[in-house]
């Protein structure tokens, strides 16, 4: 209740006998007050209010339920901030079961497996000046912790300090509320592996840089930071490799740090710190500080809240289940964090970037911290649908990455990283162009995808195509060639070749350039074993490997087994159906994935967390916690059994996504697992990015509205929506009966009304005609 309402209530109850009460009837005053109160109570939560950044933080090395941390940030921001419960250098920065906070860290970490770079932290304390991460740590409770995408607050019990922070894209405002003390300090930890700190007490300022990284950086890499306090620095200490000294103002060491002290603080007195950083220079860091200079924490938080609501508000969901709303908007938040914008704005207002590929400062866009092996599947298609102008910028960033390194990235953090397999930059580039992205030079990217398909990075086998010589010669990568994950690589390369073909065709390139990729797009057939109806490793002489166990997580596959990878023919499900013997046989193989017990294959190799996550979810060999199989339930739409897709998609959403600290069923992975849910909850999913189609599933909400950047709206309604009404009985597109199992992006971009009628029973006749089947390369008349 507002102060105005309290005053009004006092008037009404006679506590304050004001003169106007004699002139205005009591019932009218009561009516006025109740109207105002009802408006206050009826204010609907905004999209950001449903987001819980702590979802997925109940994770550990052995079992991931997201492997996330609370990313307090702006959408696609250059810097994230997070409370740090883990030790310095630990990829698990924040875990929900931890008891103590050791600092508040600027982070650029995309996942614990890739770890961080350019990180540093601040930590307020009282008492004696200490630096050691365990000595400065404080107990905390989630009951006095507030985590929003744009704001974080927590009470540090051991120091009697409340810490608040709110970031902009490249800066942040901290507010420390101290007890009454003459021993208030803020620790600045530039971390190890090479760092520098300089105290400038007369300006109430500390500057420094961190070089700490986990790979993928040039030799001159630094993250320069500036910290300005609004209170006089009364005392200061330099820290060199753990040793605290009152002498000297500069430290360059393996592990540099500083401690600044404040005197005469009264209880509740606040110290504000404004922090900014730059990968370019101290001067640029000072420019970046202008994002928050002269602004209060409340102003920055209000701006952040507004920006998040603009981004999340592209989708408006109406639903009475608050847990589903929390799940949905939390997933949409995770889908709009990565890839991060690495560019900065110079004094003239021009966009520029430090190149993580060649170490130069260059004009234009740069984005990083994403693995295309994960995010090509649904994260980038989501950007193309909802945030196309952002992906326009990202594509320009890819142009620059190719110019600066000679390759498109496959896993960037911040430069090329040796992680995962495939050449899925081709998918990201092709799908962007085919969905209308513009503002960059696509011919540079055409050159880039062809180069990447026929070369491998000289220092990094995850970039370009490892084994391309054998793949191009034989049509597959054989077992015994000392190239691991040969089945998985072959399948991904075949899809990537189709993407290149689609891209070249859309560009109008001559057949001499494109036909070879159309031919190679069918290479998946070379690993199909008719005796098992699965994709199986093959020797160089053409024979299949012996002693084949479909459930074994063997070296032929990437983080999976034959059940996971045999359906990774995104671009040609019809071709796979034909290989397996038709619709009935294909549907039976899909069914079998869910029937083979999850314990099968658990002893085939050393346990890794992806295996454990599949096992404990108890959905057979379906491993939604890892990416290769996430599209598989939608494949029922290709074999005349769309109701089975509807059943499994809804089952996965209801069972495996929750608004809780253990809310995911495996690694969240830079927005991919979240974007799967966002699409699926809307009722459709991009099985084959590059096809321009979305395959229909089972919408989870009764009413959704998507506001597109072009001004058009997609209105989705699901009549008879209920937890057990998972089947699509009928679908109307723009008021007309629509039996197809897919939607075209042009239909959605033009604005569309999708009216689903949901049922508790399957409709065995809807979507079963051949004309209802989504795109497959084998059905593409342009190649025949």
Tab-separated table of N, CA and C in Angstrom, residues 106-221:
chain	number	residue	atom	x	y	z
A	106	UNK	N	33.027	-10.194	-12.005
A	106	UNK	CA	32.731	-9.957	-13.418
A	106	UNK	C	33.133	-11.219	-14.170
A	107	UNK	N	32.189	-11.748	-14.934
A	107	UNK	CA	32.446	-13.023	-15.592
A	107	UNK	C	32.050	-12.960	-17.062
A	108	UNK	N	32.737	-13.768	-17.851
A	108	UNK	CA	32.414	-13.942	-19.265
A	108	UNK	C	32.250	-15.431	-19.572
A	109	UNK	N	31.987	-16.204	-18.547
A	109	UNK	CA	31.979	-17.662	-18.685
A	109	UNK	C	30.734	-18.150	-19.413
A	110	UNK	N	30.902	-18.881	-20.524
A	110	UNK	CA	29.751	-19.465	-21.201
A	110	UNK	C	29.311	-20.799	-20.605
A	111	UNK	N	30.265	-21.540	-20.023
A	111	UNK	CA	29.931	-22.810	-19.380
A	111	UNK	C	31.083	-23.197	-18.472
A	112	UNK	N	30.823	-24.040	-17.466
A	112	UNK	CA	31.921	-24.442	-16.580
A	112	UNK	C	32.987	-25.243	-17.310
A	113	UNK	N	32.601	-25.880	-18.400
A	113	UNK	CA	33.561	-26.712	-19.130
A	113	UNK	C	34.543	-25.848	-19.911
A	114	UNK	N	34.127	-24.690	-20.359
A	114	UNK	CA	35.026	-23.759	-21.039
A	114	UNK	C	35.651	-22.756	-20.080
A	115	UNK	N	35.049	-22.609	-18.931
A	115	UNK	CA	35.505	-21.713	-17.875
A	115	UNK	C	35.497	-20.265	-18.334
A	116	UNK	N	36.310	-19.423	-17.710
A	116	UNK	CA	36.147	-17.973	-17.773
A	116	UNK	C	37.358	-17.308	-18.411
A	117	UNK	N	37.248	-16.000	-18.616
A	117	UNK	CA	38.393	-15.209	-19.062
A	117	UNK	C	38.176	-13.750	-18.634
A	118	UNK	N	39.294	-13.067	-18.346
A	118	UNK	CA	39.248	-11.646	-18.012
A	118	UNK	C	38.483	-11.327	-16.746
A	119	UNK	N	38.389	-12.266	-15.813
A	119	UNK	CA	37.557	-12.075	-14.644
A	119	UNK	C	38.294	-11.349	-13.512
A	120	UNK	N	37.545	-10.626	-12.691
A	120	UNK	CA	38.047	-10.031	-11.456
A	120	UNK	C	36.850	-9.869	-10.531
A	121	UNK	N	37.101	-9.574	-9.246
A	121	UNK	CA	35.991	-9.534	-8.294
A	121	UNK	C	36.166	-8.444	-7.256
A	122	UNK	N	35.042	-8.077	-6.633
A	122	UNK	CA	35.004	-7.177	-5.486
A	122	UNK	C	34.343	-7.911	-4.329
A	123	UNK	N	34.785	-7.585	-3.098
A	123	UNK	CA	34.184	-8.182	-1.916
A	123	UNK	C	34.258	-7.204	-0.756
A	124	UNK	N	33.116	-6.779	-0.197
A	124	UNK	CA	33.133	-5.903	0.969
A	124	UNK	C	33.294	-6.717	2.249
A	125	UNK	N	34.032	-6.202	3.203
A	125	UNK	CA	34.220	-6.876	4.491
A	125	UNK	C	34.274	-5.840	5.603
A	126	UNK	N	34.171	-6.305	6.830
A	126	UNK	CA	34.428	-5.493	8.019
A	126	UNK	C	35.437	-6.241	8.886
A	127	UNK	N	36.051	-5.480	9.829
A	127	UNK	CA	37.052	-6.093	10.710
A	127	UNK	C	38.446	-5.823	10.205
A	128	UNK	N	39.291	-6.831	10.266
A	128	UNK	CA	40.665	-6.687	9.823
A	128	UNK	C	40.768	-6.880	8.308
A	129	UNK	N	41.658	-6.145	7.659
A	129	UNK	CA	41.841	-6.358	6.213
A	129	UNK	C	42.436	-7.731	5.932
A	130	UNK	N	41.733	-8.515	5.146
A	130	UNK	CA	42.190	-9.835	4.724
A	130	UNK	C	41.967	-9.942	3.226
A	131	UNK	N	42.686	-10.859	2.603
A	131	UNK	CA	42.564	-11.018	1.158
A	131	UNK	C	42.204	-12.442	0.754
A	132	UNK	N	42.684	-13.416	1.488
A	132	UNK	CA	42.456	-14.821	1.167
A	132	UNK	C	40.964	-15.090	0.951
A	133	UNK	N	40.636	-15.850	-0.113
A	133	UNK	CA	39.244	-16.043	-0.483
A	133	UNK	C	38.416	-16.747	0.586
A	134	UNK	N	39.038	-17.605	1.367
A	134	UNK	CA	38.296	-18.267	2.435
A	134	UNK	C	38.178	-17.383	3.671
A	135	UNK	N	39.217	-16.590	3.941
A	135	UNK	CA	39.187	-15.705	5.104
A	135	UNK	C	38.164	-14.590	4.933
A	136	UNK	N	37.956	-14.132	3.707
A	136	UNK	CA	37.014	-13.034	3.482
A	136	UNK	C	35.584	-13.526	3.258
A	137	UNK	N	35.402	-14.805	3.064
A	137	UNK	CA	34.087	-15.361	2.723
A	137	UNK	C	33.082	-15.120	3.840
A	138	UNK	N	31.822	-15.021	3.456
A	138	UNK	CA	30.753	-14.788	4.433
A	138	UNK	C	29.595	-15.749	4.207
A	139	UNK	N	29.019	-16.198	5.299
A	139	UNK	CA	27.783	-16.977	5.237
A	139	UNK	C	26.673	-16.117	4.637
A	140	UNK	N	25.777	-16.765	3.896
A	140	UNK	CA	24.596	-16.087	3.368
A	140	UNK	C	23.447	-17.083	3.297
A	141	UNK	N	22.258	-16.575	3.080
A	141	UNK	CA	21.072	-17.418	2.946
A	141	UNK	C	20.277	-16.975	1.730
A	142	UNK	N	19.675	-17.942	1.047
A	142	UNK	CA	18.815	-17.600	-0.082
A	142	UNK	C	17.593	-16.805	0.361
A	143	UNK	N	17.269	-16.861	1.654
A	143	UNK	CA	16.106	-16.121	2.168
A	143	UNK	C	16.347	-14.614	2.165
A	144	UNK	N	17.597	-14.209	2.172
A	144	UNK	CA	17.911	-12.781	2.104
A	144	UNK	C	18.758	-12.517	0.856
A	145	UNK	N	18.380	-13.167	-0.215
A	145	UNK	CA	19.035	-13.011	-1.508
A	145	UNK	C	17.964	-12.679	-2.539
A	146	UNK	N	18.195	-11.667	-3.334
A	146	UNK	CA	17.289	-11.304	-4.423
A	146	UNK	C	18.068	-11.357	-5.725
A	147	UNK	N	17.606	-12.177	-6.641
A	147	UNK	CA	18.287	-12.322	-7.931
A	147	UNK	C	17.300	-12.033	-9.056
A	148	UNK	N	17.546	-10.955	-9.766
A	148	UNK	CA	16.804	-10.590	-10.966
A	148	UNK	C	17.809	-10.444	-12.101
A	149	UNK	N	17.392	-10.552	-13.338
A	149	UNK	CA	18.358	-10.384	-14.421
A	149	UNK	C	19.107	-9.054	-14.365
A	150	UNK	N	18.474	-8.027	-13.838
A	150	UNK	CA	19.036	-6.671	-13.844
A	150	UNK	C	19.522	-6.206	-12.464
A	151	UNK	N	19.356	-7.042	-11.425
A	151	UNK	CA	19.651	-6.597	-10.055
A	151	UNK	C	19.909	-7.806	-9.169
A	152	UNK	N	20.897	-7.646	-8.281
A	152	UNK	CA	21.185	-8.701	-7.309
A	152	UNK	C	21.448	-8.060	-5.953
A	153	UNK	N	20.955	-8.705	-4.904
A	153	UNK	CA	21.176	-8.234	-3.545
A	153	UNK	C	21.318	-9.425	-2.617
A	154	UNK	N	22.213	-9.295	-1.626
A	154	UNK	CA	22.389	-10.361	-0.641
A	154	UNK	C	22.947	-9.770	0.650
A	155	UNK	N	22.597	-10.392	1.762
A	155	UNK	CA	23.135	-9.987	3.058
A	155	UNK	C	24.301	-10.900	3.406
A	156	UNK	N	25.472	-10.284	3.646
A	156	UNK	CA	26.674	-11.015	4.038
A	156	UNK	C	26.728	-11.032	5.553
A	157	UNK	N	26.337	-12.156	6.125
A	157	UNK	CA	26.079	-12.222	7.566
A	157	UNK	C	27.330	-11.976	8.405
A	158	UNK	N	28.465	-12.538	8.001
A	158	UNK	CA	29.674	-12.397	8.812
A	158	UNK	C	30.183	-10.967	8.868
A	159	UNK	N	29.825	-10.155	7.884
A	159	UNK	CA	30.309	-8.777	7.838
A	159	UNK	C	29.203	-7.760	8.086
A	160	UNK	N	27.951	-8.241	8.254
A	160	UNK	CA	26.821	-7.350	8.509
A	160	UNK	C	26.697	-6.314	7.388
A	161	UNK	N	26.859	-6.767	6.157
A	161	UNK	CA	26.840	-5.889	4.994
A	161	UNK	C	25.808	-6.399	3.997
A	162	UNK	N	25.017	-5.492	3.459
A	162	UNK	CA	24.160	-5.820	2.326
A	162	UNK	C	24.826	-5.317	1.058
A	163	UNK	N	24.993	-6.212	0.112
A	163	UNK	CA	25.590	-5.859	-1.177
A	163	UNK	C	24.514	-5.875	-2.250
A	164	UNK	N	24.472	-4.802	-3.026
A	164	UNK	CA	23.568	-4.711	-4.162
A	164	UNK	C	24.397	-4.377	-5.400
A	165	UNK	N	23.937	-4.857	-6.552
A	165	UNK	CA	24.599	-4.510	-7.803
A	165	UNK	C	23.597	-4.506	-8.938
A	166	UNK	N	23.849	-3.644	-9.906
A	166	UNK	CA	23.033	-3.595	-11.116
A	166	UNK	C	23.931	-3.182	-12.275
A	167	UNK	N	23.979	-3.972	-13.340
A	167	UNK	CA	24.908	-3.710	-14.445
A	167	UNK	C	24.279	-2.990	-15.626
A	168	UNK	N	25.123	-2.328	-16.392
A	168	UNK	CA	24.804	-1.931	-17.763
A	168	UNK	C	25.492	-2.947	-18.672
A	169	UNK	N	25.698	-2.620	-19.929
A	169	UNK	CA	26.333	-3.581	-20.836
A	169	UNK	C	27.817	-3.759	-20.531
A	170	UNK	N	28.484	-2.678	-20.145
A	170	UNK	CA	29.938	-2.742	-19.954
A	170	UNK	C	30.363	-2.194	-18.600
A	171	UNK	N	29.417	-1.881	-17.734
A	171	UNK	CA	29.723	-1.301	-16.431
A	171	UNK	C	28.723	-1.818	-15.407
A	172	UNK	N	28.938	-1.423	-14.152
A	172	UNK	CA	28.054	-1.879	-13.074
A	172	UNK	C	28.115	-0.881	-11.931
A	173	UNK	N	27.035	-0.783	-11.174
A	173	UNK	CA	27.004	0.006	-9.940
A	173	UNK	C	26.824	-0.951	-8.772
A	174	UNK	N	27.743	-0.862	-7.814
A	174	UNK	CA	27.627	-1.579	-6.545
A	174	UNK	C	27.173	-0.605	-5.460
A	175	UNK	N	26.370	-1.099	-4.539
A	175	UNK	CA	26.031	-0.333	-3.342
A	175	UNK	C	26.213	-1.246	-2.135
A	176	UNK	N	27.153	-0.856	-1.259
A	176	UNK	CA	27.446	-1.625	-0.054
A	176	UNK	C	26.867	-0.877	1.141
A	177	UNK	N	25.972	-1.514	1.872
A	177	UNK	CA	25.392	-0.915	3.075
A	177	UNK	C	26.083	-1.517	4.288
A	178	UNK	N	26.868	-0.663	4.986
A	178	UNK	CA	27.730	-1.122	6.081
A	178	UNK	C	27.069	-0.925	7.440
A	179	UNK	N	27.566	-1.634	8.447
A	179	UNK	CA	27.189	-1.323	9.827
A	179	UNK	C	28.002	-0.113	10.308
A	180	UNK	N	27.751	0.326	11.530
A	180	UNK	CA	28.578	1.390	12.099
A	180	UNK	C	29.975	0.825	12.367
A	181	UNK	N	30.978	1.419	11.717
A	181	UNK	CA	32.322	0.850	11.833
A	181	UNK	C	33.373	1.821	11.324
A	182	UNK	N	34.568	1.677	11.855
A	182	UNK	CA	35.753	2.343	11.307
A	182	UNK	C	36.606	1.354	10.537
A	183	UNK	N	36.086	0.144	10.379
A	183	UNK	CA	36.858	-0.919	9.730
A	183	UNK	C	36.064	-1.511	8.571
A	184	UNK	N	35.695	-0.649	7.621
A	184	UNK	CA	34.965	-1.080	6.428
A	184	UNK	C	35.939	-1.132	5.260
A	185	UNK	N	35.906	-2.232	4.530
A	185	UNK	CA	36.855	-2.409	3.435
A	185	UNK	C	36.151	-2.996	2.209
A	186	UNK	N	36.736	-2.735	1.062
A	186	UNK	CA	36.348	-3.415	-0.180
A	186	UNK	C	37.615	-4.014	-0.774
A	187	UNK	N	37.564	-5.315	-1.041
A	187	UNK	CA	38.682	-6.042	-1.632
A	187	UNK	C	38.510	-6.063	-3.147
A	188	UNK	N	39.589	-5.750	-3.855
A	188	UNK	CA	39.619	-5.872	-5.317
A	188	UNK	C	40.591	-6.987	-5.655
A	189	UNK	N	40.080	-8.040	-6.265
A	189	UNK	CA	40.880	-9.224	-6.583
A	189	UNK	C	40.981	-9.355	-8.098
A	190	UNK	N	42.194	-9.096	-8.625
A	190	UNK	CA	42.408	-9.193	-10.075
A	190	UNK	C	42.757	-10.607	-10.520
A	191	UNK	N	42.750	-11.538	-9.597
A	191	UNK	CA	42.972	-12.948	-9.840
A	191	UNK	C	44.386	-13.253	-10.353
A	192	UNK	N	44.650	-14.544	-10.502
A	192	UNK	CA	46.016	-14.974	-10.795
A	192	UNK	C	46.237	-15.125	-12.300
A	193	UNK	N	47.393	-15.672	-12.651
A	193	UNK	CA	47.825	-15.889	-14.035
A	193	UNK	C	48.241	-14.587	-14.727
A	194	UNK	N	48.590	-13.587	-13.920
A	194	UNK	CA	49.072	-12.336	-14.485
A	194	UNK	C	48.072	-11.215	-14.342
A	195	UNK	N	48.294	-10.293	-13.382
A	195	UNK	CA	47.358	-9.200	-13.161
A	195	UNK	C	48.078	-7.971	-12.640
A	196	UNK	N	47.389	-6.856	-12.681
A	196	UNK	CA	47.954	-5.563	-12.303
A	196	UNK	C	46.877	-4.751	-11.590
A	197	UNK	N	47.289	-4.048	-10.519
A	197	UNK	CA	46.382	-3.159	-9.804
A	197	UNK	C	47.137	-1.887	-9.441
A	198	UNK	N	46.475	-0.737	-9.601
A	198	UNK	CA	47.047	0.548	-9.198
A	198	UNK	C	46.024	1.311	-8.366
A	199	UNK	N	46.448	1.743	-7.183
A	199	UNK	CA	45.611	2.551	-6.291
A	199	UNK	C	45.814	4.028	-6.614
A	200	UNK	N	44.697	4.763	-6.708
A	200	UNK	CA	44.741	6.213	-6.911
A	200	UNK	C	43.848	6.832	-5.840
A	201	UNK	N	44.309	6.827	-4.570
A	201	UNK	CA	43.439	7.221	-3.453
A	201	UNK	C	42.940	8.648	-3.533
A	202	UNK	N	43.748	9.569	-4.082
A	202	UNK	CA	43.314	10.962	-4.165
A	202	UNK	C	42.110	11.144	-5.085
A	203	UNK	N	41.872	10.164	-5.958
A	203	UNK	CA	40.700	10.202	-6.833
A	203	UNK	C	39.658	9.165	-6.418
A	204	UNK	N	39.882	8.511	-5.265
A	204	UNK	CA	38.982	7.447	-4.794
A	204	UNK	C	38.771	6.392	-5.885
A	205	UNK	N	39.895	6.000	-6.477
A	205	UNK	CA	39.850	5.158	-7.664
A	205	UNK	C	40.876	4.033	-7.571
A	206	UNK	N	40.530	2.902	-8.180
A	206	UNK	CA	41.453	1.787	-8.374
A	206	UNK	C	41.336	1.355	-9.827
A	207	UNK	N	42.476	1.149	-10.475
A	207	UNK	CA	42.460	0.621	-11.831
A	207	UNK	C	43.302	-0.652	-11.872
A	208	UNK	N	43.144	-1.436	-12.908
A	208	UNK	CA	43.939	-2.660	-13.025
A	208	UNK	C	43.552	-3.439	-14.262
A	209	UNK	N	44.171	-4.597	-14.386
A	209	UNK	CA	43.765	-5.488	-15.459
A	209	UNK	C	43.964	-6.938	-15.030
A	210	UNK	N	43.199	-7.797	-15.687
A	210	UNK	CA	43.295	-9.242	-15.493
A	210	UNK	C	43.631	-9.882	-16.827
A	211	UNK	N	44.553	-10.825	-16.803
A	211	UNK	CA	44.846	-11.594	-18.016
A	211	UNK	C	44.385	-13.040	-17.894
A	212	UNK	N	43.755	-13.365	-16.794
A	212	UNK	CA	43.358	-14.756	-16.548
A	212	UNK	C	42.413	-15.237	-17.636
A	213	UNK	N	42.679	-16.430	-18.150
A	213	UNK	CA	41.847	-16.971	-19.213
A	213	UNK	C	41.986	-18.482	-19.235
A	214	UNK	N	41.163	-19.107	-20.056
A	214	UNK	CA	41.177	-20.566	-20.194
A	214	UNK	C	41.514	-20.997	-21.612
A	215	UNK	N	42.109	-20.066	-22.359
A	215	UNK	CA	42.463	-20.356	-23.743
A	215	UNK	C	41.680	-19.480	-24.701
A	216	UNK	N	42.072	-19.549	-25.980
A	216	UNK	CA	41.351	-18.801	-26.995
A	216	UNK	C	41.603	-17.312	-26.978
A	217	UNK	N	42.789	-16.872	-26.514
A	217	UNK	CA	43.100	-15.444	-26.497
A	217	UNK	C	44.468	-15.194	-27.121
A	218	UNK	N	44.676	-14.020	-27.725
A	218	UNK	CA	46.005	-13.635	-28.203
A	218	UNK	C	46.934	-13.328	-27.032
A	219	UNK	N	48.216	-13.183	-27.327
A	219	UNK	CA	49.204	-12.965	-26.271
A	219	UNK	C	49.027	-11.632	-25.560
A	220	UNK	N	48.464	-10.644	-26.223
A	220	UNK	CA	48.323	-9.323	-25.608
A	220	UNK	C	46.990	-9.139	-24.884
A	221	UNK	N	46.291	-10.232	-24.616
A	221	UNK	CA	44.966	-10.149	-24.007
A	221	UNK	C	45.015	-9.535	-22.609
